[in-house]
mmCIF file of C-alpha atoms in Angstrom:
data_model
loop_
_atom_site.group_PDB
_atom_site.id
_atom_site.type_symbol
_atom_site.label_atom_id
_atom_site.label_comp_id
_atom_site.label_asym_id
_atom_site.label_seq_id
_atom_site.Cartn_x
_atom_site.Cartn_y
_atom_site.Cartn_z
ATOM 1 C CA LEU A 17 -0.240 -6.297 -6.805
ATOM 2 C CA THR A 18 2.463 -7.668 -4.332
ATOM 3 C CA ASP A 19 3.277 -7.936 -0.763
ATOM 4 C CA GLU A 20 5.312 -4.244 -0.979
ATOM 5 C CA MET A 21 2.233 -2.778 -2.818
ATOM 6 C CA VAL A 22 -0.035 -3.892 -0.027
ATOM 7 C CA VAL A 23 1.681 -3.109 3.184
ATOM 8 C CA LEU A 24 3.403 0.657 1.833
ATOM 9 C CA ILE A 25 -0.515 1.053 1.236
ATOM 10 C CA SER A 26 -2.011 -0.293 4.923
ATOM 11 C CA ALA A 27 1.004 1.478 6.148
ATOM 12 C CA CYS A 28 0.345 5.184 4.819
ATOM 13 C CA ALA A 29 -4.156 4.132 6.373
ATOM 14 C CA VAL A 30 -2.551 3.866 9.987
ATOM 15 C CA GLN A 31 -0.445 7.040 9.222
ATOM 16 C CA LEU A 32 -3.182 8.621 8.663
ATOM 17 C CA SER A 33 -5.505 7.266 11.426
ATOM 18 C CA PHE A 34 -2.761 6.656 14.089
ATOM 19 C CA GLY A 35 -4.720 9.167 15.689
ATOM 20 C CA TYR A 36 -8.853 7.581 15.774
ATOM 21 C CA PRO A 37 -7.075 3.136 16.757
ATOM 22 C CA GLY A 38 -11.504 2.496 16.269
ATOM 23 C CA ILE A 39 -11.536 4.073 12.679
ATOM 24 C CA PHE A 40 -10.834 1.465 9.748
ATOM 25 C CA LEU A 41 -11.491 3.503 6.534
ATOM 26 C CA ARG A 42 -14.932 0.468 6.699
ATOM 27 C CA HIS A 43 -16.578 2.842 3.881
ATOM 28 C CA PHE A 44 -13.465 1.772 1.695
ATOM 29 C CA ASN A 45 -14.188 -1.725 0.316
ATOM 30 C CA ARG A 46 -11.484 -1.174 -2.933
ATOM 31 C CA ILE A 47 -7.953 -0.230 -3.608
ATOM 32 C CA LEU A 48 -7.013 0.521 -7.170
ATOM 33 C CA ILE A 49 -2.905 0.440 -7.946
ATOM 34 C CA TYR A 50 -2.076 1.335 -11.637
ATOM 35 C CA PRO A 51 1.212 1.439 -12.927
ATOM 36 C CA ASP A 52 2.020 5.302 -13.285
ATOM 37 C CA ASP A 53 -1.075 7.908 -14.314
ATOM 38 C CA TYR A 54 -4.416 6.972 -15.962
ATOM 39 C CA TYR A 55 -6.757 7.539 -17.988
ATOM 40 C CA SER A 56 -10.112 8.615 -16.153
ATOM 41 C CA THR A 57 -13.238 8.242 -18.499
ATOM 42 C CA ILE A 58 -15.177 10.667 -16.104
ATOM 43 C CA THR A 59 -13.652 13.506 -16.148
ATOM 44 C CA ARG A 60 -11.953 12.783 -20.176
ATOM 45 C CA ARG A 61 -7.860 13.716 -18.115
ATOM 46 C CA TYR A 62 -5.418 11.956 -15.526
ATOM 47 C CA HIS A 63 -5.332 11.185 -13.124
ATOM 48 C CA GLN A 64 -2.886 10.213 -9.759
ATOM 49 C CA GLY A 65 -5.115 9.570 -7.580
ATOM 50 C CA GLU A 66 -8.671 10.092 -6.480
ATOM 51 C CA VAL A 67 -11.094 8.931 -3.279
ATOM 52 C CA ASN A 68 -14.568 8.536 -4.726
ATOM 53 C CA ARG A 69 -17.798 7.571 -2.357
ATOM 54 C CA GLY A 70 -18.799 4.363 -3.558
ATOM 55 C CA GLY A 71 -15.727 3.577 -1.960
ATOM 56 C CA ILE A 72 -13.053 2.564 -3.899
ATOM 57 C CA ILE A 73 -9.289 4.647 -3.464
ATOM 58 C CA VAL A 74 -7.338 4.548 -6.512
ATOM 59 C CA LEU A 75 -3.629 5.345 -7.088
ATOM 60 C CA SER A 76 -1.116 5.642 -9.103
ATOM 61 C CA TRP A 77 1.968 2.954 -7.744
ATOM 62 C CA LYS A 78 4.889 4.554 -9.337
ATOM 63 C CA ASN A 79 3.151 8.038 -7.592
ATOM 64 C CA PHE A 80 2.800 6.390 -4.490
ATOM 65 C CA LEU A 81 6.075 5.305 -3.944
ATOM 66 C CA SER A 82 7.160 9.085 -5.539
ATOM 67 C CA GLY A 83 5.788 10.555 -2.251
ATOM 68 C CA TYR A 84 7.593 8.752 0.199
ATOM 69 C CA ALA A 85 10.739 8.920 -1.781
ATOM 70 C CA ASP A 86 11.383 12.693 -0.359
ATOM 71 C CA GLU A 87 9.642 13.495 2.432
ATOM 72 C CA SER A 88 10.124 16.505 3.531
ATOM 73 C CA ASP A 89 8.732 18.354 -0.461
ATOM 74 C CA GLY A 90 4.799 18.506 1.564
ATOM 75 C CA ARG A 91 3.841 16.574 -1.528
ATOM 76 C CA ASN A 92 2.675 12.389 -1.204
ATOM 77 C CA LEU A 93 0.507 11.064 -3.026
ATOM 78 C CA GLY A 94 -0.325 8.373 -0.921
ATOM 79 C CA LEU A 95 -1.068 10.490 2.019
ATOM 80 C CA HIS A 96 -3.099 13.508 -0.243
ATOM 81 C CA GLU A 97 -5.330 10.519 -1.363
ATOM 82 C CA MET A 98 -6.269 8.372 2.364
ATOM 83 C CA ALA A 99 -7.052 12.166 3.754
ATOM 84 C CA HIS A 100 -9.221 12.269 1.607
ATOM 85 C CA ALA A 101 -10.662 9.066 2.975
ATOM 86 C CA LEU A 102 -10.326 10.477 5.954
ATOM 87 C CA LEU A 103 -12.841 13.440 5.065
ATOM 88 C CA LEU A 104 -15.591 10.827 3.624
ATOM 89 C CA GLU A 105 -15.875 8.648 6.218
ATOM 90 C CA ASN A 106 -16.121 10.795 8.625
ATOM 91 C CA HIS A 107 -18.826 12.007 6.704
ATOM 92 C CA ILE A 108 -20.473 8.567 5.642
ATOM 93 C CA ILE A 109 -23.548 7.744 8.027
ATOM 94 C CA ASN A 110 -21.843 3.879 9.175
ATOM 95 C CA GLY A 111 -20.366 2.811 12.676
ATOM 96 C CA GLU A 112 -17.391 5.332 11.482
ATOM 97 C CA PHE A 113 -18.677 8.842 11.143
ATOM 98 C CA GLU A 114 -18.405 12.374 13.317
ATOM 99 C CA PHE A 115 -15.457 11.287 14.697
ATOM 100 C CA ILE A 116 -13.356 14.148 13.766
ATOM 101 C CA ASP A 117 -13.482 17.101 16.487
ATOM 102 C CA ASP A 118 -16.784 19.186 14.797
ATOM 103 C CA ARG A 119 -14.859 22.466 16.618
ATOM 104 C CA ALA A 120 -11.030 20.901 15.199
ATOM 105 C CA LEU A 121 -13.513 21.181 12.053
ATOM 106 C CA ASP A 122 -14.830 24.714 12.111
ATOM 107 C CA ASP A 123 -11.510 26.400 12.862
ATOM 108 C CA TRP A 124 -10.291 23.994 9.950
ATOM 109 C CA GLY A 125 -12.694 25.571 7.951
ATOM 110 C CA ARG A 126 -11.944 29.206 9.144
ATOM 111 C CA LEU A 127 -8.008 28.713 8.643
ATOM 112 C CA ALA A 128 -9.019 27.862 5.434
ATOM 113 C CA ARG A 129 -11.294 30.747 4.271
ATOM 114 C CA LYS A 130 -8.392 32.968 5.008
ATOM 115 C CA GLU A 131 -5.123 30.360 3.317
ATOM 116 C CA VAL A 132 -6.662 30.937 0.032
ATOM 117 C CA PHE A 133 -5.573 34.580 -0.329
ATOM 118 C CA ALA A 134 -2.510 33.397 1.082
ATOM 119 C CA ILE A 135 -2.172 30.170 -1.434
ATOM 120 C CA GLU A 136 -3.568 32.669 -4.536
ATOM 121 C CA GLN A 137 -0.813 35.418 -3.365
ATOM 122 C CA GLY A 138 2.047 32.729 -3.401
ATOM 123 C CA ASN A 139 3.037 33.459 0.311
ATOM 124 C CA SER A 140 1.695 30.071 1.773
ATOM 125 C CA ILE A 141 3.246 26.592 2.894
ATOM 126 C CA PHE A 142 0.518 24.903 1.095
ATOM 127 C CA ARG A 143 0.315 24.940 -3.010
ATOM 128 C CA SER A 144 -1.922 26.355 -4.774
ATOM 129 C CA TYR A 145 -3.805 22.231 -5.787
ATOM 130 C CA GLY A 146 -5.658 23.313 -2.601
ATOM 131 C CA ILE A 147 -6.941 26.373 -3.730
ATOM 132 C CA THR A 148 -9.289 23.693 -6.310
ATOM 133 C CA ASN A 149 -11.663 23.272 -3.284
ATOM 134 C CA ALA A 150 -11.515 22.493 0.174
ATOM 135 C CA HIS A 151 -11.381 19.137 0.592
ATOM 136 C CA GLU A 152 -8.526 18.916 -1.666
ATOM 137 C CA LEU A 153 -7.505 22.146 0.667
ATOM 138 C CA PHE A 154 -7.303 18.911 3.593
ATOM 139 C CA ALA A 155 -5.714 17.178 1.260
ATOM 140 C CA VAL A 156 -3.438 19.391 1.119
ATOM 141 C CA ALA A 157 -3.164 20.069 4.203
ATOM 142 C CA VAL A 158 -2.330 16.649 5.636
ATOM 143 C CA GLU A 159 0.628 16.337 3.085
ATOM 144 C CA VAL A 160 2.366 18.947 4.978
ATOM 145 C CA TYR A 161 1.469 17.845 8.689
ATOM 146 C CA PHE A 162 3.047 15.074 8.343
ATOM 147 C CA GLU A 163 5.541 15.658 5.154
ATOM 148 C CA ARG A 164 7.018 19.221 6.793
ATOM 149 C CA PRO A 165 5.748 19.866 10.589
ATOM 150 C CA ASN A 166 8.330 22.353 11.911
ATOM 151 C CA GLU A 167 7.725 24.556 9.130
ATOM 152 C CA LEU A 168 3.936 24.137 9.075
ATOM 153 C CA LYS A 169 4.273 24.833 12.879
ATOM 154 C CA ASN A 170 6.920 28.059 11.801
ATOM 155 C CA TYR A 171 4.463 29.509 9.417
ATOM 156 C CA SER A 172 1.570 29.303 11.871
ATOM 157 C CA PRO A 173 0.779 28.032 15.121
ATOM 158 C CA GLY A 174 -2.835 28.015 14.022
ATOM 159 C CA TRP A 175 -2.293 25.431 11.892
ATOM 160 C CA TYR A 176 -0.203 23.086 13.681
ATOM 161 C CA THR A 177 -2.662 23.075 16.607
ATOM 162 C CA VAL A 178 -5.810 22.332 14.058
ATOM 163 C CA MET A 179 -4.200 19.833 12.033
ATOM 164 C CA SER A 180 -3.228 17.648 15.806
ATOM 165 C CA GLN A 181 -6.986 18.333 16.470
ATOM 166 C CA LEU A 182 -8.461 17.193 13.117
ATOM 167 C CA LEU A 183 -6.308 13.946 12.443
ATOM 168 C CA ASN A 184 -5.500 13.677 16.537
ATOM 169 C CA GLN A 185 -1.688 13.120 17.184
ATOM 170 C CA ASP A 186 0.827 15.524 17.191
ATOM 171 C CA MET A 187 3.603 14.973 13.931
ATOM 172 C CA LEU A 188 6.202 16.432 16.180
ATOM 173 C CA LYS A 189 5.758 15.098 19.813
ATOM 174 C CA LEU A 190 5.153 11.630 17.506
ATOM 175 C CA THR A 191 8.728 12.163 16.014
ATOM 176 C CA GLY A 192 10.534 14.119 19.019
ATOM 177 C CA ASP A 193 11.395 16.528 16.981
ATOM 178 C CA GLN A 194 10.143 19.414 18.056
ATOM 179 C CA LYS A 195 12.690 21.749 16.847
ATOM 180 C CA LEU A 196 11.364 25.798 16.282
#
């Protein structure tokens, strides 16, 4: 474990939770870092990262770094896994739950159900891994929101708006990059 790992992973968590200053992902008490892809004896396959209900976030350091190496490809392991943690934190009954607006979650659900077909047809801004389940689509949408906000807004202003509402921040206003 290096200072660089601590700082970069912490910054990733802050990037995602920036719109929720009182949310610290308290349910998560451990972050495991593997040098590269790791083998799970539970799933019997290799993983790059995961989040579990036991309060553990697991990351491949190599893949974490590559997620930030290209900040416009819409793929970022750190943001992806922190998105899972944020959504799970919203549902775990503790001092930090139900902080995400229910209406925004409902709007997201409606968009997500329609988006699955677009992804299956190859007509979506979101990668196909998003159709695995709703949690994966949320995490994939978070990656795109942070790495390709202009493209997301051009693709669908509704998607951009609902992601801004869910994360309680507006990437284009934060970056001052509002090209259309």
